[in-house]
Every structure is written in C-alpha cells, then in structure tokens.
Short mmCIF file of C-alpha atoms in Angstrom, two decimals:
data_model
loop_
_atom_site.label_atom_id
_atom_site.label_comp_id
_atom_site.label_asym_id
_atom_site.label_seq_id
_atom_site.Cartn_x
_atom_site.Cartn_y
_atom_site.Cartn_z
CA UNK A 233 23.39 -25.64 2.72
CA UNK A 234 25.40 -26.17 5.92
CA UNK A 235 24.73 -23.70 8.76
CA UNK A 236 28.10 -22.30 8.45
CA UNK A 237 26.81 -21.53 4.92
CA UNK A 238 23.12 -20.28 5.77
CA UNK A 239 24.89 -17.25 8.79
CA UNK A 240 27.30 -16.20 5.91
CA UNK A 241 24.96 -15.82 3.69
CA UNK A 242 22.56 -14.22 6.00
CA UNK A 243 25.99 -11.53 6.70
CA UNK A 244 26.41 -10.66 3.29
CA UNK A 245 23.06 -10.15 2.76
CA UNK A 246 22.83 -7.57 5.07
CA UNK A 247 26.33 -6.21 4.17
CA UNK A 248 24.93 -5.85 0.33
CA UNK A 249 21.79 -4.19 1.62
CA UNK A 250 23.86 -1.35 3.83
CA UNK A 251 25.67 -1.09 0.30
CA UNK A 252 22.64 -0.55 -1.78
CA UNK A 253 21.92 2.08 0.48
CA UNK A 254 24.68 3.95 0.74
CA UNK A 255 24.71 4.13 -2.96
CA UNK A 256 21.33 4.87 -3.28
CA UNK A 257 21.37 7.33 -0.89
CA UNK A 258 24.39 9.40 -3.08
CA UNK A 259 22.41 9.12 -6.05
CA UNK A 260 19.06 10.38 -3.85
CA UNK A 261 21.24 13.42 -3.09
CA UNK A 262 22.23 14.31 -6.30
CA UNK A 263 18.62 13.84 -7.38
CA UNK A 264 17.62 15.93 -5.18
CA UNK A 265 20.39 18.76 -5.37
CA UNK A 266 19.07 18.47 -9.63
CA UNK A 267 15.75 18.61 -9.53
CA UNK A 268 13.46 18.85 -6.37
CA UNK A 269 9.96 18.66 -8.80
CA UNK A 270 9.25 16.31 -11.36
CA UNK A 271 5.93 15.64 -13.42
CA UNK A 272 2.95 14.39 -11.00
CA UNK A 273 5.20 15.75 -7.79
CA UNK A 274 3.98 18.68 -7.99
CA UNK A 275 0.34 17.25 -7.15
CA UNK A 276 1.72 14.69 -5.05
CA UNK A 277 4.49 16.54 -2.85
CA UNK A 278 2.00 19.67 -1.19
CA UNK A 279 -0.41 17.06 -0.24
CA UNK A 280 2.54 15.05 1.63
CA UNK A 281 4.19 17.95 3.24
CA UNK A 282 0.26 18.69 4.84
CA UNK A 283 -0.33 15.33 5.54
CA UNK A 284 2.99 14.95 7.76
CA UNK A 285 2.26 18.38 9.44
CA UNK A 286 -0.77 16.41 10.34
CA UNK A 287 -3.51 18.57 8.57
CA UNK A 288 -5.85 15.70 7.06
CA UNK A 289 -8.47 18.14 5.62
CA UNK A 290 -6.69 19.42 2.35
CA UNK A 291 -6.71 17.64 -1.10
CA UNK A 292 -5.91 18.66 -4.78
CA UNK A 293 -8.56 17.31 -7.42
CA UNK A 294 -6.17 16.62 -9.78
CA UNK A 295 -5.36 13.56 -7.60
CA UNK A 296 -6.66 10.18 -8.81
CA UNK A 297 -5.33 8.10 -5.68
CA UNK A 298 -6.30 7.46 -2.59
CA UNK A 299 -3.72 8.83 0.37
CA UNK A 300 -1.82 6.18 1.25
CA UNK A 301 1.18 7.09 0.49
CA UNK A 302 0.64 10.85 2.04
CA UNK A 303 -0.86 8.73 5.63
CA UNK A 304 2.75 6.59 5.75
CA UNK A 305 4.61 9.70 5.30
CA UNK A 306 2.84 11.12 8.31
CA UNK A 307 3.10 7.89 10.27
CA UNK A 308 7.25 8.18 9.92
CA UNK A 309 8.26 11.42 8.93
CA UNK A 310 5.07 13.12 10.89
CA UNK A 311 6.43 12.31 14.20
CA UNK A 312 9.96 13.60 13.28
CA UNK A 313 8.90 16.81 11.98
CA UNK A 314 10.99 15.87 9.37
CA UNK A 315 8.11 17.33 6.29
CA UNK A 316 10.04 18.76 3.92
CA UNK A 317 9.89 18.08 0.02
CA UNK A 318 13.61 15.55 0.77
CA UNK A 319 12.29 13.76 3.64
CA UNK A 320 8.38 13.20 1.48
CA UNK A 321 10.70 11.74 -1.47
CA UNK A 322 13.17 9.53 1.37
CA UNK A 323 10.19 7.77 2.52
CA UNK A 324 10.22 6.20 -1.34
CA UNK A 325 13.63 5.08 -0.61
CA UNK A 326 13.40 3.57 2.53
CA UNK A 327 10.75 1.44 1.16
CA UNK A 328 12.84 0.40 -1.56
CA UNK A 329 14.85 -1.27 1.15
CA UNK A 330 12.37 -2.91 2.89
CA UNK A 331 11.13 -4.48 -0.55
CA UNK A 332 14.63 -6.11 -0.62
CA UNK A 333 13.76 -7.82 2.37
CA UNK A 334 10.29 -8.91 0.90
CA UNK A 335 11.87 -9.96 -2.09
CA UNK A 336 14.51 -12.11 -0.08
CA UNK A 337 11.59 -13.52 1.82
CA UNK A 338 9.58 -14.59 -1.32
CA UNK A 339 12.05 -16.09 -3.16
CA UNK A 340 13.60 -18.09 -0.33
CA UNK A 341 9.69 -19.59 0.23
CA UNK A 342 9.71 -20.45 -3.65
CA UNK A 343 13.52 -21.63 -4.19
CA UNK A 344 15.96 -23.28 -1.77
CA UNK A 345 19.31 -21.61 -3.50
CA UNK A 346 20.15 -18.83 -1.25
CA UNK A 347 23.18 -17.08 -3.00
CA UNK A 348 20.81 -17.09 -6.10
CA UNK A 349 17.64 -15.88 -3.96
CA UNK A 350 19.81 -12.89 -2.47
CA UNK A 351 21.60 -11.42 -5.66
CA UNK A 352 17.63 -11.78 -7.44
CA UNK A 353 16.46 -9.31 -4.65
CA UNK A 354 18.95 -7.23 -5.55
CA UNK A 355 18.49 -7.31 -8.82
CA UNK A 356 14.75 -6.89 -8.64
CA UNK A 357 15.30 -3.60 -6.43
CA UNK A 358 17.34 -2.55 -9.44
CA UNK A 359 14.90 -2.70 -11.93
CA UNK A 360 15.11 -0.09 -13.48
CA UNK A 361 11.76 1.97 -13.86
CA UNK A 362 11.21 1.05 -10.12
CA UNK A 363 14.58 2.05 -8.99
CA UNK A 364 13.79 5.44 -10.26
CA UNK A 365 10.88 5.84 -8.75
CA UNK A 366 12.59 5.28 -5.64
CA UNK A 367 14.34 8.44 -5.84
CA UNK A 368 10.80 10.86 -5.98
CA UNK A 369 7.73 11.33 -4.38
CA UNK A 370 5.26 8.65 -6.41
CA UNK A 371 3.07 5.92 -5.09
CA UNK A 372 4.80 3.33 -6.81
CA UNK A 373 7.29 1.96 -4.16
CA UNK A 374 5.25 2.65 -1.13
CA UNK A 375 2.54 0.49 -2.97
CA UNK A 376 5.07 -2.16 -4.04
CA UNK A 377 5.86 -2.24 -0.39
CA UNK A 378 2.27 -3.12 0.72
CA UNK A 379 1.34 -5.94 -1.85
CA UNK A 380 4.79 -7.53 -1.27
CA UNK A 381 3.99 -7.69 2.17
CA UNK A 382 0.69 -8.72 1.62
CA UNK A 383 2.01 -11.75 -0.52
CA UNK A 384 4.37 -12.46 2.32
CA UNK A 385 1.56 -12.53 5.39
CA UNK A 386 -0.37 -14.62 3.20
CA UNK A 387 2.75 -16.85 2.53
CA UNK A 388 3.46 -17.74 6.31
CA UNK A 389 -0.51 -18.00 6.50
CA UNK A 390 -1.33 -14.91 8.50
CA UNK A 391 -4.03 -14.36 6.21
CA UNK A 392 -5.76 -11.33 8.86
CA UNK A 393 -2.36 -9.66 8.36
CA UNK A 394 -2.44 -10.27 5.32
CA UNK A 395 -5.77 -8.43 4.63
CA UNK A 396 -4.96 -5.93 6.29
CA UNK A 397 -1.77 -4.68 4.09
CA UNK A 398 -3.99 -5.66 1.27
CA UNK A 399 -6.36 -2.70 2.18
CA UNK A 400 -3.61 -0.52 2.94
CA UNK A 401 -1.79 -1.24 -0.76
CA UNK A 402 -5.31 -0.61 -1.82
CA UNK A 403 -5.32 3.10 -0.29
CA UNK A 404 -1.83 3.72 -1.97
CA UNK A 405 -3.34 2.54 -5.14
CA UNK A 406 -7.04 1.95 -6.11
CA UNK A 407 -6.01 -1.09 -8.56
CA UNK A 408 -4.14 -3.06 -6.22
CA UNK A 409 -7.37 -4.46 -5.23
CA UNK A 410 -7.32 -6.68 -8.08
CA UNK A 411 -3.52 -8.34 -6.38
CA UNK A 412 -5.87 -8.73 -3.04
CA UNK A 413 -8.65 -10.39 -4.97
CA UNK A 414 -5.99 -12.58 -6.21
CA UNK A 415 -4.46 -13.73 -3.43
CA UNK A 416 -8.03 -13.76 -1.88
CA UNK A 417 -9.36 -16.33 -4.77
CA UNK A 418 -5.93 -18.31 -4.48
CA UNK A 419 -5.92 -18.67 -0.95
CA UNK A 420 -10.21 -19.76 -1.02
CA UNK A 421 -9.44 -22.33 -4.20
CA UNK A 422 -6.78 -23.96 -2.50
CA UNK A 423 -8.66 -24.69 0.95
CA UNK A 424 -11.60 -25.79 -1.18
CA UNK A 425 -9.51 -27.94 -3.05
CA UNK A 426 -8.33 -30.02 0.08
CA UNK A 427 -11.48 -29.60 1.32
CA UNK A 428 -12.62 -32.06 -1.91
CA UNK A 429 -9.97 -34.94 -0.79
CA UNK A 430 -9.17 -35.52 -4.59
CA UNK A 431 -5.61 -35.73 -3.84
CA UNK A 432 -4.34 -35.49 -0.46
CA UNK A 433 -0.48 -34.43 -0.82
CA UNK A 434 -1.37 -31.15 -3.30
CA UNK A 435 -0.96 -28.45 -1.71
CA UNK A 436 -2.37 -26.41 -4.66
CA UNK A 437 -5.10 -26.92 -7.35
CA UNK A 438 -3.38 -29.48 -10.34
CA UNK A 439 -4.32 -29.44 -13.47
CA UNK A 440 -5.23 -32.64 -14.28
CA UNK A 441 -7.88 -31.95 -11.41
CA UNK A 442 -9.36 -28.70 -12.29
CA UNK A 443 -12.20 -29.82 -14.24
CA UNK A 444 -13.35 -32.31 -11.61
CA UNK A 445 -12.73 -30.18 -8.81
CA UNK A 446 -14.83 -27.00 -10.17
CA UNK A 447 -17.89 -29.64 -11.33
CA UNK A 448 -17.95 -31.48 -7.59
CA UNK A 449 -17.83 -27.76 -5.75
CA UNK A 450 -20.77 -26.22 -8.47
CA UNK A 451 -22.28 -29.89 -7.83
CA UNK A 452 -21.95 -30.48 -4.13
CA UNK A 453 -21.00 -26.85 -2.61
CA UNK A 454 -22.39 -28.41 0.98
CA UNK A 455 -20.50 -31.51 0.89
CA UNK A 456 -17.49 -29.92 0.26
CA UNK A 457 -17.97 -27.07 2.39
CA UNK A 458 -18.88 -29.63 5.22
CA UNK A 459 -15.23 -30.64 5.92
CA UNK A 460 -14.10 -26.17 6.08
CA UNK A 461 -13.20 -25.07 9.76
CA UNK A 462 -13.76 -22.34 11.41
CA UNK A 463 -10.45 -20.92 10.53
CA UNK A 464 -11.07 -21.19 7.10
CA UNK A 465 -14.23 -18.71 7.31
CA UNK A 466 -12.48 -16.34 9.61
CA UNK A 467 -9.31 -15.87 7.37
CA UNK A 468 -11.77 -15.52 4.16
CA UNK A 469 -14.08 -13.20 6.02
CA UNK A 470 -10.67 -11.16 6.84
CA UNK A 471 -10.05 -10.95 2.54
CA UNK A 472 -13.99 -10.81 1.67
CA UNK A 473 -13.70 -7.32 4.48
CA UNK A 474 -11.14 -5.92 2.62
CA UNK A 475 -12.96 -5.99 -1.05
CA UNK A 476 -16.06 -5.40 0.48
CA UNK A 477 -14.98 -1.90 2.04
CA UNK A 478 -13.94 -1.27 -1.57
CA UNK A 479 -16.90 -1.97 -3.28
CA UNK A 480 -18.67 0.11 -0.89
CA UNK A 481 -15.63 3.01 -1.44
CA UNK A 482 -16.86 2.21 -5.16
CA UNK A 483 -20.45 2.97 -4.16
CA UNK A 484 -19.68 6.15 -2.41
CA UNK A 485 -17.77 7.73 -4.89
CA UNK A 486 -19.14 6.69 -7.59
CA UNK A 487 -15.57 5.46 -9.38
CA UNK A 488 -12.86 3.96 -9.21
CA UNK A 489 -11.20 7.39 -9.55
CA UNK A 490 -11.02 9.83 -7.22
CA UNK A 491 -10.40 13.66 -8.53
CA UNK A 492 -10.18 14.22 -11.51
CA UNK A 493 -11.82 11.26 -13.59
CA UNK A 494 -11.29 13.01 -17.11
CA UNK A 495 -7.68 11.35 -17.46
CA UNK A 496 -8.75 7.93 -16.31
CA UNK A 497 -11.79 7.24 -18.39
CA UNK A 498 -13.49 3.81 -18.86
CA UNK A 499 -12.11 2.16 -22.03
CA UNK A 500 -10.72 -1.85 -23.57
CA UNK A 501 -7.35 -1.15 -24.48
CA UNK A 502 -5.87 -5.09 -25.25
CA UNK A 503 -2.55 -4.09 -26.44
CA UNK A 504 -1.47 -3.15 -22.64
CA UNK A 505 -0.90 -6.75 -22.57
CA UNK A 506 1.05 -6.98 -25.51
CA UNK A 507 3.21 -3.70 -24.39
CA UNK A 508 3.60 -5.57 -20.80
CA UNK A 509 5.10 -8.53 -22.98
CA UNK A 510 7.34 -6.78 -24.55
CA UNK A 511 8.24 -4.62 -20.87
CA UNK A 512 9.07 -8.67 -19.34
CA UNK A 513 11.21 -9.41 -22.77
CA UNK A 514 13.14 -6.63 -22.58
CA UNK A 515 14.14 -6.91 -18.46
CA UNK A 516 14.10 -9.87 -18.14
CA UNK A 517 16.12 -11.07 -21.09
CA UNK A 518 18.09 -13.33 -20.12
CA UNK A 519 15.46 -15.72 -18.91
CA UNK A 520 14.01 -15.51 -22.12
CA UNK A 521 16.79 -15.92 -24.56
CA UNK A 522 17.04 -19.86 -23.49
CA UNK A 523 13.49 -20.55 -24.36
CA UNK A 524 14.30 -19.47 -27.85
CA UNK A 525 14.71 -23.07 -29.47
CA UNK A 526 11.90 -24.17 -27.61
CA UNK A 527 9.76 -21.62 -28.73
CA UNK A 528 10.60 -22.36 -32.51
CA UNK A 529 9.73 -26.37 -31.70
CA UNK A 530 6.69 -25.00 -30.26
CA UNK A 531 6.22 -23.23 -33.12
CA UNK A 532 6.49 -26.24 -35.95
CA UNK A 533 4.29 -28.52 -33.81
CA UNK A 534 1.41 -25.78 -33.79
CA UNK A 535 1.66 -24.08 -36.95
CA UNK A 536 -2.56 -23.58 -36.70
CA UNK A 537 -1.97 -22.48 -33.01
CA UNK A 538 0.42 -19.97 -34.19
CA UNK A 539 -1.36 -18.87 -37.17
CA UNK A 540 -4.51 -18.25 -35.47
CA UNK A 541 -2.97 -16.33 -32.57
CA UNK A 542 -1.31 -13.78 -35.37
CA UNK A 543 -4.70 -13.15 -37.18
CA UNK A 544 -6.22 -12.47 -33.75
CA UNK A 545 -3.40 -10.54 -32.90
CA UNK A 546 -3.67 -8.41 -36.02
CA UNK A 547 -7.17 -7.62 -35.35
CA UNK A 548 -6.48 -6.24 -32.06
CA UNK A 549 -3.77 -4.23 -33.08
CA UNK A 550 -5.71 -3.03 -35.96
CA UNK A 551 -9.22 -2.57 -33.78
CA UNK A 552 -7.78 -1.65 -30.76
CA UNK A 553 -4.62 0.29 -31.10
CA UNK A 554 -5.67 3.61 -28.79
CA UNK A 555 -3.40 6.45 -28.37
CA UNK A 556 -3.79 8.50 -25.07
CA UNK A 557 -2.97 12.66 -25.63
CA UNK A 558 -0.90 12.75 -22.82
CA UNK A 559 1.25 10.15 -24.67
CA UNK A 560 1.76 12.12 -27.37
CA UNK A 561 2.06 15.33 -25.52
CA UNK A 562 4.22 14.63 -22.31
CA UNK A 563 7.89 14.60 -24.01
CA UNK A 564 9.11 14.14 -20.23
CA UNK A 565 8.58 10.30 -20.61
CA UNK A 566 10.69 7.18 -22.52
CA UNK A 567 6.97 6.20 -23.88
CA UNK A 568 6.69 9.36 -25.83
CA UNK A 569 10.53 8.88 -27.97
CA UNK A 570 9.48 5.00 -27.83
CA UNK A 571 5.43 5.81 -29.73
CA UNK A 572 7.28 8.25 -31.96
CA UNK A 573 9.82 7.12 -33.44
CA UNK A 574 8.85 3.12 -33.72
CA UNK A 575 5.03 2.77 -33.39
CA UNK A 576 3.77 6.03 -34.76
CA UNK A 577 6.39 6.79 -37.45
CA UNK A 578 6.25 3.14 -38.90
CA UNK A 579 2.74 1.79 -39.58
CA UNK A 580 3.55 -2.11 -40.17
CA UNK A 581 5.79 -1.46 -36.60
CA UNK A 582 2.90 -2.38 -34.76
CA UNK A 583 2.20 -5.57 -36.81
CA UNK A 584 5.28 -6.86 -37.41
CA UNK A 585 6.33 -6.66 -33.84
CA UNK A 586 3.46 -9.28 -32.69
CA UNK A 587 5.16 -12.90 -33.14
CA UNK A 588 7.83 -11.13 -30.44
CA UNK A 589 4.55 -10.08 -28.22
CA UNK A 590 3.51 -14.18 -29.20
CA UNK A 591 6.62 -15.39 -28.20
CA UNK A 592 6.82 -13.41 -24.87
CA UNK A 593 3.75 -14.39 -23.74
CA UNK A 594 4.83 -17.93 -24.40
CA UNK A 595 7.75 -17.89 -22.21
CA UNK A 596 5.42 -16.37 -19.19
CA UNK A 597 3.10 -18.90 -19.29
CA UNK A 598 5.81 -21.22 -19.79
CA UNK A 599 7.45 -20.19 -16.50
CA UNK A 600 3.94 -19.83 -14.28
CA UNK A 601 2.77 -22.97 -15.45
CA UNK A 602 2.77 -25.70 -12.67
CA UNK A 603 0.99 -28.79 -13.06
CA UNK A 604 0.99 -29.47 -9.39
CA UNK A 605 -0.93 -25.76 -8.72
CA UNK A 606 -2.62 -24.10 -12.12
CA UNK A 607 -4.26 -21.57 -9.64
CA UNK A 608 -2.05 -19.00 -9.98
CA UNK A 609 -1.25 -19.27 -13.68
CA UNK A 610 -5.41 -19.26 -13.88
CA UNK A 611 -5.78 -15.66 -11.46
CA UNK A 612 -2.49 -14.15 -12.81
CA UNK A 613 -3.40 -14.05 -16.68
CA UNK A 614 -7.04 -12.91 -15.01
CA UNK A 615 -5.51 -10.28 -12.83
CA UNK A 616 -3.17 -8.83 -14.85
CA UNK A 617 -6.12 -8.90 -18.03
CA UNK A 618 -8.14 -6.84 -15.65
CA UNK A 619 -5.64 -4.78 -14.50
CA UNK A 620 -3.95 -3.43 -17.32
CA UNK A 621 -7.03 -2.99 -20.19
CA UNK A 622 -8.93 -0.86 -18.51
CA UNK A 623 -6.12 1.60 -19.17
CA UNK A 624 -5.44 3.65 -22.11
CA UNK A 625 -2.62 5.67 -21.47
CA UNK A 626 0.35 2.86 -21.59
CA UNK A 627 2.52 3.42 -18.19
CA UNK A 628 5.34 1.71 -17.46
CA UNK A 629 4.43 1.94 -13.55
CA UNK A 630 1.52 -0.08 -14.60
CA UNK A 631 3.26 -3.17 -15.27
CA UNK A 632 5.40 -3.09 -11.94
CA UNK A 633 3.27 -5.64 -9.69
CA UNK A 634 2.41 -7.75 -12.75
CA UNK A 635 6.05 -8.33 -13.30
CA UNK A 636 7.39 -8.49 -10.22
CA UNK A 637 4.69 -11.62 -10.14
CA UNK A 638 6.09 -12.94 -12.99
CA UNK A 639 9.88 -12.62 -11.95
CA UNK A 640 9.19 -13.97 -8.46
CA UNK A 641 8.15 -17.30 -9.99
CA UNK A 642 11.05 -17.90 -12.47
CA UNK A 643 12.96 -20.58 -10.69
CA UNK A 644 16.70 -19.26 -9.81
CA UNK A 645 18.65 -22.84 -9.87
CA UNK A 646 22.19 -22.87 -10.00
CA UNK A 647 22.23 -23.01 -13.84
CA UNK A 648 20.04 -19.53 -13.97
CA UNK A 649 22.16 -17.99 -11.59
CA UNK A 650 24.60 -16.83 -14.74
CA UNK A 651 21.04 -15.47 -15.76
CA UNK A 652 20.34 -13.52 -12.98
CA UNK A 653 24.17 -11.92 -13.03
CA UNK A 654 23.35 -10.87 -16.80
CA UNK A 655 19.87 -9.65 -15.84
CA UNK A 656 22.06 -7.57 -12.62
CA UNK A 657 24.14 -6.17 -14.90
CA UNK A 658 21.90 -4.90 -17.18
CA UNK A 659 19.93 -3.03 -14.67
CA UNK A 660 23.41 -1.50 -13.80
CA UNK A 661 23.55 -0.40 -17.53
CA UNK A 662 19.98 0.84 -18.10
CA UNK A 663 20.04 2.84 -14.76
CA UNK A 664 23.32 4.30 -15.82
CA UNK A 665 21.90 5.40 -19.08
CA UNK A 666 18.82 6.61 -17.71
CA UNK A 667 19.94 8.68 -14.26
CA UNK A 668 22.38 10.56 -16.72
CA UNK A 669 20.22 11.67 -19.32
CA UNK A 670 18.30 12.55 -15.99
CA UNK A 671 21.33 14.70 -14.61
CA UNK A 672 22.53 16.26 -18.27
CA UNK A 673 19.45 16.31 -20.23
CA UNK A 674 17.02 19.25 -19.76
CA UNK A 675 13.36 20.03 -21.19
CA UNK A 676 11.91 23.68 -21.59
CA UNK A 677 8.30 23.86 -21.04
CA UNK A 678 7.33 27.72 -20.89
CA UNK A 679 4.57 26.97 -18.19
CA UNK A 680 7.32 25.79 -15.78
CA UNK A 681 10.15 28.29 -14.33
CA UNK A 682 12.53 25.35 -13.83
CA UNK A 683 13.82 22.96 -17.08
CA UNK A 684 11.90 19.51 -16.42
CA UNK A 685 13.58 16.70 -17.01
CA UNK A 686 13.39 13.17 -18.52
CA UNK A 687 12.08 10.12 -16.58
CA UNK A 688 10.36 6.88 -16.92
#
C-alpha cells in the first residue's frame, strides 16, 4: 500500500472511531436515562462509587472479583470527582474505544490488508454481547482492555510491560490468569525453540518439529538452555512474577474466589466448550459458512474420525449436561429463553445439535492451525479447556477472550473482506434487536422497586 494510501487510511480510521463514539455515546445516554441498575450492578456500582471517592476499605461479599475494575475507575474518574453511578458505567465505554485501537494494532501485526484490518476492529467492538457490556458497570470491557494490551506488549516484545497488564487483567478478573499463562508458555516455547537451532528461519514452534523439539529439551534441558541470554530469563522472570503472586493470592485466600464462593463452586462441566462452539458459529458466521464443503470432504474421508467424535460427544452430553439454578431462575438473561425453550423443552435438542458443535470446532482448529507455529493452536485449545470447564453456570461473558482469540487469527484477505462486511452487518442487526427489547421490554421482580430489564 502506497503511503498516500497508508495516511488515508490512518484518517479514516480515526474519523470511524470519533463516529463509533458519538453513537455510542447516544445510545450510553439513553441507557442510562432507562435504566441506571441492572443485575450484578447493584454489587458492582457502590463499590465503584467508594473506590473513586478514594475509600479502599469497603467491600460487599457477594463479590467474586478482585477490584480492578473499581482501582481504574479511581485512577480516571477519582481525580475528576466525577463518581457518580454515569461516570462508574463511562469508564466501560471509554475502554471500548481503546480496545478498537488494540484490535487495529493486532490485526495489522497478523495481516498486511489495512482497509480489511480497520473495518474488523470495528466490527469486533460491535460484537454484540461485548458491545452491551460497554454500556454498564461490569468487568468485562475493562478486562478485555488489559489482556488485549497484554497481547499487544508482548507482540512488540516488551514482555515486562507485558506482565505487568497481565497482572492487572488478572485483578479485573481472577481467570485471566490462564490468557497470561498463555502468552507466558508461548513466549518461553518459542525462545526455547530457537534456542534448539532445528530450523533457523521459524519464528514459532512447526509442527513437523514438535516431537523432536520437546524430546531434545526433556533430553538435553542444559544444552539447550546453554545458548538462552540474559534477556531471555529476565523477560520470563517478569511472566513467572506475575503467576507466582497469584498462586500465592491462591494460597492466601484459599480460592480462586473471593466473597461469596457458594455460586462459583468447583465442578467439570465439558459442554462449555461445545456452547462456546456454537457462540463462534453463530458470530462469526460468515467465516464459517465457506468451510461448509470442506467440512463434508472432511467428513467422507474420516467417517471413523467422525463417528467416534459423536459417540464421545453423546456421552458427554449425556454424563455431563449440568444445569446451574441461576440459569433457570434469572429470566433477565438470553441463556434462560435459549435453555428453555430449545435445550430443556426438547430432550434429543441437546444430541442432535452435536455434529454442528463437531463441525464448529472443526472450522476453529481449521483457522488456528499453522504449520509454521502449532504453539498457539497447542495453548489455545489448553487455555480455553481450562478456562471454561471449571464453570457451571454457562455465561456468555465467559467466552469473550476465547473468541476474540479465535477471531483475531482468522486471516482478513481481500476475498474475506465481503466476510467481514456480512459479519459488520450482522452485529448492526443483533444489537438492534437486542438494545430494543432492552428499551421496550420490562421484567417485574417483586424484590426490586424498579422493572429490570433484559440483557445478555
């Protein structure tokens, strides 16, 4: 692209951005002026309003996260005096714009087509359950905001910087230390790797090389270690701080909790990564409609493959199905219409729904796969395994950093670029949909004076 090309680009990027602003900020307003409480806010908001006043010394139990997001609306909004419940709820939408940036950033270091790497940061702001969110006081966008620019410290190799948002997306959110181990692992693998010498011009781990790689480091740790730098040690020391002042948090308190624990218990719940599947089929469609065809090839060249995978599938879904209360209790949320009137009205739903989880799944790995690096494919099915099992209440704002992952990698050439306008205008659509049954739809719950209303 001609430098002509690369400033006018650069200009309407920042034109689009004061746009997506200024209509954000009208639909902020009329969020506000409808409802200035919703769900978890009303945990969430008192603690924020204190927090910005500067009074560090007051906490509700019924809180299962760490303060971040409470200590960066004291950092901005603290100074400014500005601690009311709108101002708390702003700071979500300022750092909705900042994650356009980020996103810009990260796709422009992955794919060279700039008018497609701008509207997908755009689009990606626009997703829809994360848009939302960046209307209200919830630790979902202030959290994005830190493992984005973790990823993006780590990119340009400032790996202390790096660390540092890591720990800080950790205090928004206990399980973003699971992203940090992952770019943690990523960033130690791939040093070790040219550490080895196997093959010179990788700048990743590839696949053909795995094997031999982990046997020679489990075989000869010194020798390969011998040809590390100081560098090396100091930027994984900088990671290895940041997990190990978790573990120790972990010690401490006893959990990974904080609060109150009886909502977050201990359990296996596989079918989170089924339900994140079908979460990456449904927004981000377009991508996946092309691998249709290939899928089906895929399909008649591994009938065994296939047929194994749906009897192991049916056994978790039969085994492993779990059912949180607050699912079936909280009517304020899409998942409690979506379990009622398709997974817990039908019984086969469940089962005959699993070649689509299959055939989701296949198109992720599909797009993460890279034989040059398999590092990343390797820690991001590890990550997101770890991440999302451990739950049993199924979240939508669980899947957020997973598929943001996954989107980031999908490549945006020219041909996917009619992709990425379908994927834009569906986010329109959905967000539509969804902010007016927001605005006109209202929910009476006698232990609440206001009507509540319906979100993600």
């Amino acid at each position: 692209m001609s430098l002509g090309k690369i400033r006018m680009s650069k200009v309407c990027f920042i034109l689009i951005i004061v746009a997506f602003f200024a209509i954000s900020a009208v639909i902020f307003n009329q969020i506000y002026l409808t409802s200035t409480m919703v769900v978890d806010e009303e945990f969430h908001l008192p603690l924020g309003i204190s927090y910005c006043k500067f009074n560090f010394f007051v906490w509700d139990p019924k809180v299962t996260t760490l303060p971040g997001l409470y200590l960066v609306s004291a950092l901005f909004m603290g100074p400014l005096k500005l601690c009311t419940i709108y101002w708390m709820r702003f700071v979500s939408l300022v750092c909705s714009i900042f994650n356009i940036i980020l996103f810009y950033k990260l796709f422009r270091k992955y794919e060279k087509n700039e008018w497609g790497n701008i509207l997908s940061s755009i689009t990606l702001a626009l997703l829809p359950p994360l848009y939302f969110f960046s209307n209200f006081y919830y630790t979902d966008v202030v959290s994005m905001t830190m493992i984005l620019s973790m990823i993006v410290a780590n990119e340009k190799k400032h790996h202390y910087l790096a660390a540092i948002f890591g720990l800080f997306s950790v205090i928004c959110r206990q399980t973003n230390v699971v992203w940090v181990g992952l770019i943690a692992a990523r960033y130690i693998l791939t040093e070790l790797y040219s550490f080895t010498k196997l093959r010179q011009q990788e700048k990743g781990v590839p696949a053909k090389d795995l094997f031999t790689f982990f046997r020679r480091v489990i075989k000869r740790p010194l020798k390969v270690l011998e040809n590390s730098n100081i560098q090396f040690w100091l930027d994984t020391l900088s990671y290895l701080a940041t997990l190990g002042t978790f573990v120790l948090f972990i010690k401490i308190n006893g959990s990974i909790v904080v609060g109150d624990k009886s909502a977050h218990e201990a359990t296996i719940h596989i079918p989170q990564l089924f339900y994140f599947s079908i979460f990456c089929l449904v927004f981000a469609w377009p991508h996946f409609v092309g691998e249709v065809l290939n899928f089906i090839t895929f399909t008649k060249r591994n009938k065994l493959l296939i047929f194994i995978l749906i009897i192991i599938c049916f056994l978790i879904v039969y085994a492993n199905t779990l059912v949180h209360p607050y699912m079936l209790a909280d009517n304020r949320h899409y998942i409690f219409y979506i379990w009622n009137r398709f997974y817990g009205k039908y019984a086969l739903f469940k089962y005959t729904i699993i070649p689509v989880y299959i055939f989701a799944w296949y198109v992720i790995i599909k797009s993460l796969y890279s034989k040059h690096d398999i590092s990343f494919l390797a820690l991001y099915l590890l990550c997101t395994t770890a991440v999302l099992i451990t739950q049993k209440l199924i979240e939508v704002r669980y899947f957020f950093i997973p598929y943001i992952l996954f989107r980031l990698r999908i490549k945006t050439n020219t041909n996917s670029v009619f992709n990425i306008v379908l994927e834009f205008v569906t986010y329109l659509v959905v967000n539509s949909i969804t902010l007016n049954l927001f605005f006109t739809k209202t929910i009476i719950w006698p232990e609440y004076e206001d009507p509540q209303r319906l979100i993600w």
